[in-house]
Amino acid sequence: DAGVIQSPRHEVTEMGQEVTLRCKPISGHNSLFWYRQTMMRGLELLIYFNNNVPIDDSGMPEDRFSAKMPNASFSTLKIQPSEPRDSAVYFCASSSGLRVSGELFFGEGSRLTVL
Amino acid sequence: DQQVKQNSPSLSVQEGRISILNCDYTNSMFDYFLWYKKYPAEGPTFLISISSIKDKNEDGRFTVFLNKSAKHLSLHIVPSQPGDSAVYFCAFTGAGSYQLTFGKGTKLSVIP
């Protein structure tokens, strides 16, 4: 079975450019999460979708960040314009319910470097 | 205000010995506790969990202990193997919550 698939794995861009990160969750999972990992803050939740609907975006740092889930098999996280402080590893994760399986399934992450 | 603290950023253990990873939390609403393992260039993977109604859960070489009064969670790995070398994150959630709050991780190195 395919796990959570993220692309690109690595992205290097210049400040001010638009960045789009993509995620395909595990088929049948109805919850999707975007996390960001940095040395300073660890793993922090950016946004949570349930059945394709954004439920909680309180973790999105600012208006430069936006996320969409147009269907059950695809989500994007966009940063526009990007800044050096956005450099981090961005993880997408999906689940069928934390209390059902007790776990999130993470993708391999997208490492973003903004110069 | 950190709700979850993993105070040891790193830990080195000899192969065959016990590894003990610790986590402290402050939020008394947490009632489900998990450990994730992360290898370099990979996403975190679920390892083991425990609910607040228990104080111990075992899965092979891995045992998680919960001390609710002390708000302390620990993971024991016995015996430790070189393949256990990874970053370990504790994670917590509360009743009805969808959100996991993660610690910052402890890097475990098991020396052959």
GROMACS .gro file of C-alpha atoms in nm:
model
  227
    1ASP     CA    1   0.000   0.000   0.000
    2ALA     CA    2   0.126   0.346  -0.084
    3GLY     CA    3   0.182   0.572   0.210
    4VAL     CA    4   0.141   0.947   0.219
    5ILE     CA    5   0.313   1.092  -0.083
    6GLN     CA    6   0.465   1.439  -0.078
    7SER     CA    7   0.633   1.642  -0.347
    8PRO     CA    8   0.877   1.792  -0.397
    9ARG     CA    9   1.118   1.626  -0.155
   10HIS     CA   10   1.349   1.924  -0.172
   11GLU     CA   11   1.285   2.279  -0.281
   12VAL     CA   12   1.536   2.561  -0.293
   13THR     CA   13   1.398   2.899  -0.385
   14GLU     CA   14   1.472   3.265  -0.349
   15MET     CA   15   1.299   3.501  -0.115
   16GLY     CA   16   0.980   3.638  -0.263
   17GLN     CA   17   0.906   3.337  -0.481
   18GLU     CA   18   0.592   3.130  -0.455
   19VAL     CA   19   0.628   2.779  -0.319
   20THR     CA   20   0.370   2.503  -0.358
   21LEU     CA   21   0.399   2.178  -0.166
   22ARG     CA   22   0.180   1.884  -0.257
   23CYS     CA   23   0.039   1.589  -0.068
   24LYS     CA   24  -0.152   1.274  -0.154
   25PRO     CA   25  -0.295   1.114   0.161
   26ILE     CA   26  -0.356   0.744   0.213
   27SER     CA   27  -0.670   0.632   0.036
   28GLY     CA   28  -0.963   0.610   0.275
   29HIS     CA   29  -0.820   0.846   0.534
   30ASN     CA   30  -1.053   1.133   0.609
   31SER     CA   31  -0.816   1.352   0.810
   32LEU     CA   32  -0.520   1.540   0.669
   33PHE     CA   33  -0.265   1.748   0.855
   34TRP     CA   34   0.018   1.978   0.753
   35TYR     CA   35   0.304   2.004   1.002
   36ARG     CA   36   0.622   2.208   0.998
   37GLN     CA   37   0.942   2.098   1.167
   38THR     CA   38   1.213   2.342   1.272
   39MET     CA   39   1.498   2.315   1.518
   40MET     CA   40   1.355   2.590   1.733
   41ARG     CA   41   0.990   2.488   1.748
   42GLY     CA   42   0.995   2.117   1.671
   43LEU     CA   43   0.687   1.973   1.501
   44GLU     CA   44   0.401   2.220   1.489
   45LEU     CA   45   0.060   2.177   1.335
   46LEU     CA   46  -0.021   2.426   1.062
   47ILE     CA   47  -0.365   2.316   0.944
   48TYR     CA   48  -0.607   2.027   0.979
   49PHE     CA   49  -0.863   1.909   0.721
   50ASN     CA   50  -1.145   1.668   0.787
   51ASN     CA   51  -1.338   1.530   0.490
   52ASN     CA   52  -1.164   1.791   0.272
   53VAL     CA   53  -1.284   2.080   0.487
   54PRO     CA   54  -1.037   2.298   0.677
   55ILE     CA   55  -1.125   2.262   1.044
   56ASP     CA   56  -0.843   2.443   1.215
   57ASP     CA   57  -0.591   2.673   1.051
   58SER     CA   58  -0.485   2.853   1.366
   59GLY     CA   59  -0.132   2.721   1.325
   60MET     CA   60  -0.080   2.887   0.988
   61PRO     CA   61   0.189   3.148   1.058
   62GLU     CA   62   0.044   3.433   0.857
   63ASP     CA   63  -0.146   3.527   0.545
   64ARG     CA   64   0.145   3.426   0.326
   65PHE     CA   65   0.049   3.066   0.396
   66SER     CA   66  -0.255   2.900   0.244
   67ALA     CA   67  -0.371   2.541   0.211
   68LYS     CA   68  -0.634   2.370   0.002
   69MET     CA   69  -0.782   2.026  -0.026
   70PRO     CA   70  -0.990   2.018  -0.345
   71ASN     CA   71  -1.061   1.646  -0.312
   72ALA     CA   72  -0.996   1.349  -0.085
   73SER     CA   73  -0.674   1.255  -0.260
   74PHE     CA   74  -0.488   1.583  -0.289
   75SER     CA   75  -0.383   1.880  -0.083
   76THR     CA   76  -0.151   2.175  -0.136
   77LEU     CA   77   0.032   2.411   0.096
   78LYS     CA   78   0.131   2.737  -0.065
   79ILE     CA   79   0.365   3.007   0.058
   80GLN     CA   80   0.354   3.338  -0.125
   81PRO     CA   81   0.581   3.526  -0.098
   82SER     CA   82   0.836   3.298   0.067
   83GLU     CA   83   1.085   3.427   0.324
   84PRO     CA   84   1.409   3.277   0.463
   85ARG     CA   85   1.239   3.209   0.798
   86ASP     CA   86   1.003   2.970   0.617
   87SER     CA   87   1.293   2.730   0.566
   88ALA     CA   88   1.189   2.406   0.734
   89VAL     CA   89   1.073   2.053   0.665
   90TYR     CA   90   0.703   2.041   0.590
   91PHE     CA   91   0.521   1.716   0.662
   92CYS     CA   92   0.183   1.605   0.547
   93ALA     CA   93   0.008   1.336   0.751
   94SER     CA   94  -0.322   1.153   0.723
   95SER     CA   95  -0.530   0.936   0.949
   96SER     CA   96  -0.864   0.763   0.972
   97GLY     CA   97  -0.909   0.913   1.319
   98LEU     CA   98  -0.659   0.943   1.599
   99ARG     CA   99  -0.872   0.734   1.831
  100VAL     CA  100  -0.930   0.467   1.567
  101SER     CA  101  -0.576   0.370   1.486
  102GLY     CA  102  -0.398   0.581   1.741
  103GLU     CA  103  -0.162   0.716   1.483
  104LEU     CA  104  -0.091   0.961   1.210
  105PHE     CA  105   0.077   0.842   0.893
  106PHE     CA  106   0.338   1.091   0.780
  107GLY     CA  107   0.488   1.149   0.440
  108GLU     CA  108   0.863   1.177   0.397
  109GLY     CA  109   0.847   1.554   0.409
  110SER     CA  110   0.937   1.842   0.181
  111ARG     CA  111   1.255   2.021   0.281
  112LEU     CA  112   1.223   2.388   0.190
  113THR     CA  113   1.517   2.625   0.174
  114VAL     CA  114   1.446   2.990   0.106
  115LEU     CA  115   1.757   3.191   0.022
  116ASP     CA  116   0.446   2.796   2.697
  117GLN     CA  117   0.560   2.444   2.622
  118GLN     CA  118   0.298   2.186   2.711
  119VAL     CA  119   0.534   1.900   2.637
  120LYS     CA  120   0.901   1.877   2.728
  121GLN     CA  121   1.160   1.625   2.625
  122ASN     CA  122   1.449   1.750   2.833
  123SER     CA  123   1.717   1.530   2.684
  124PRO     CA  124   1.799   1.628   2.327
  125SER     CA  125   2.022   1.324   2.289
  126LEU     CA  126   2.099   0.989   2.448
  127SER     CA  127   2.369   0.730   2.381
  128VAL     CA  128   2.330   0.369   2.487
  129GLN     CA  129   2.532   0.054   2.434
  130GLU     CA  130   2.375  -0.218   2.224
  131GLY     CA  131   2.191  -0.468   2.441
  132ARG     CA  132   2.134  -0.223   2.726
  133ILE     CA  133   1.812  -0.044   2.815
  134SER     CA  134   1.723   0.290   2.657
  135ILE     CA  135   1.493   0.515   2.859
  136LEU     CA  136   1.340   0.819   2.696
  137ASN     CA  137   1.139   1.066   2.900
  138CYS     CA  138   0.871   1.322   2.844
  139ASP     CA  139   0.692   1.562   3.080
  140TYR     CA  140   0.366   1.738   3.014
  141THR     CA  141   0.166   2.009   3.183
  142ASN     CA  142  -0.179   1.981   3.026
  143SER     CA  143  -0.399   1.768   3.250
  144MET     CA  144  -0.652   1.737   2.966
  145PHE     CA  145  -0.422   1.505   2.774
  146ASP     CA  146  -0.557   1.154   2.788
  147TYR     CA  147  -0.388   0.968   2.504
  148PHE     CA  148  -0.014   0.941   2.472
  149LEU     CA  149   0.200   0.823   2.184
  150TRP     CA  150   0.561   0.775   2.082
  151TYR     CA  151   0.685   0.828   1.728
  152LYS     CA  152   1.020   0.736   1.579
  153LYS     CA  153   1.190   0.930   1.302
  154TYR     CA  154   1.484   0.829   1.084
  155PRO     CA  155   1.675   1.092   0.885
  156ALA     CA  156   1.504   1.200   0.564
  157GLU     CA  157   1.186   1.015   0.659
  158GLY     CA  158   0.862   1.114   0.825
  159PRO     CA  159   0.783   1.018   1.184
  160THR     CA  160   0.628   0.674   1.226
  161PHE     CA  161   0.402   0.561   1.506
  162LEU     CA  162   0.566   0.334   1.760
  163ILE     CA  163   0.342   0.275   2.060
  164SER     CA  164   0.063   0.442   2.253
  165ILE     CA  165  -0.114   0.436   2.586
  166SER     CA  166  -0.439   0.575   2.715
  167SER     CA  167  -0.481   0.750   3.047
  168ILE     CA  168  -0.665   0.455   3.198
  169LYS     CA  169  -0.347   0.248   3.186
  170ASP     CA  170  -0.004   0.296   3.334
  171LYS     CA  171   0.188   0.054   3.113
  172ASN     CA  172   0.172  -0.083   2.762
  173GLU     CA  173   0.414  -0.328   2.604
  174ASP     CA  174   0.489  -0.416   2.247
  175GLY     CA  175   0.785  -0.644   2.207
  176ARG     CA  176   1.101  -0.462   2.309
  177PHE     CA  177   0.912  -0.138   2.364
  178THR     CA  178   0.725  -0.046   2.681
  179VAL     CA  179   0.558   0.285   2.754
  180PHE     CA  180   0.495   0.394   3.112
  181LEU     CA  181   0.254   0.666   3.219
  182ASN     CA  182   0.266   0.837   3.557
  183LYS     CA  183  -0.039   1.061   3.558
  184SER     CA  184   0.022   1.214   3.897
  185ALA     CA  185   0.368   1.322   3.791
  186LYS     CA  186   0.255   1.401   3.436
  187HIS     CA  187   0.541   1.192   3.310
  188LEU     CA  188   0.568   0.956   3.015
  189SER     CA  189   0.858   0.727   2.941
  190LEU     CA  190   0.960   0.479   2.675
  191HIS     CA  191   1.181   0.182   2.755
  192ILE     CA  192   1.360  -0.011   2.482
  193VAL     CA  193   1.508  -0.342   2.593
  194PRO     CA  194   1.739  -0.463   2.457
  195SER     CA  195   1.850  -0.166   2.248
  196GLN     CA  196   1.966  -0.238   1.896
  197PRO     CA  197   2.164  -0.022   1.650
  198GLY     CA  198   1.855  -0.003   1.428
  199ASP     CA  199   1.678   0.181   1.711
  200SER     CA  200   1.903   0.481   1.652
  201ALA     CA  201   1.659   0.756   1.557
  202VAL     CA  202   1.484   1.062   1.693
  203TYR     CA  203   1.197   0.978   1.927
  204PHE     CA  204   0.905   1.213   1.975
  205CYS     CA  205   0.643   1.190   2.245
  206ALA     CA  206   0.299   1.314   2.144
  207PHE     CA  207  -0.019   1.386   2.333
  208THR     CA  208  -0.383   1.444   2.261
  209GLY     CA  209  -0.696   1.514   2.462
  210ALA     CA  210  -1.046   1.371   2.461
  211GLY     CA  211  -1.225   1.452   2.139
  212SER     CA  212  -0.921   1.630   2.000
  213TYR     CA  213  -0.779   1.576   1.656
  214GLN     CA  214  -0.454   1.745   1.735
  215LEU     CA  215  -0.130   1.588   1.849
  216THR     CA  216   0.109   1.802   2.050
  217PHE     CA  217   0.463   1.684   1.996
  218GLY     CA  218   0.774   1.712   2.206
  219LYS     CA  219   1.089   1.837   2.036
  220GLY     CA  220   1.243   1.493   2.022
  221THR     CA  221   1.532   1.297   2.170
  222LYS     CA  222   1.801   1.162   1.942
  223LEU     CA  223   1.889   0.809   2.046
  224SER     CA  224   2.219   0.659   1.939
  225VAL     CA  225   2.270   0.289   2.005
  226ILE     CA  226   2.637   0.205   1.990
  227PRO     CA  227   2.732  -0.143   1.865
   0.00000   0.00000   0.00000
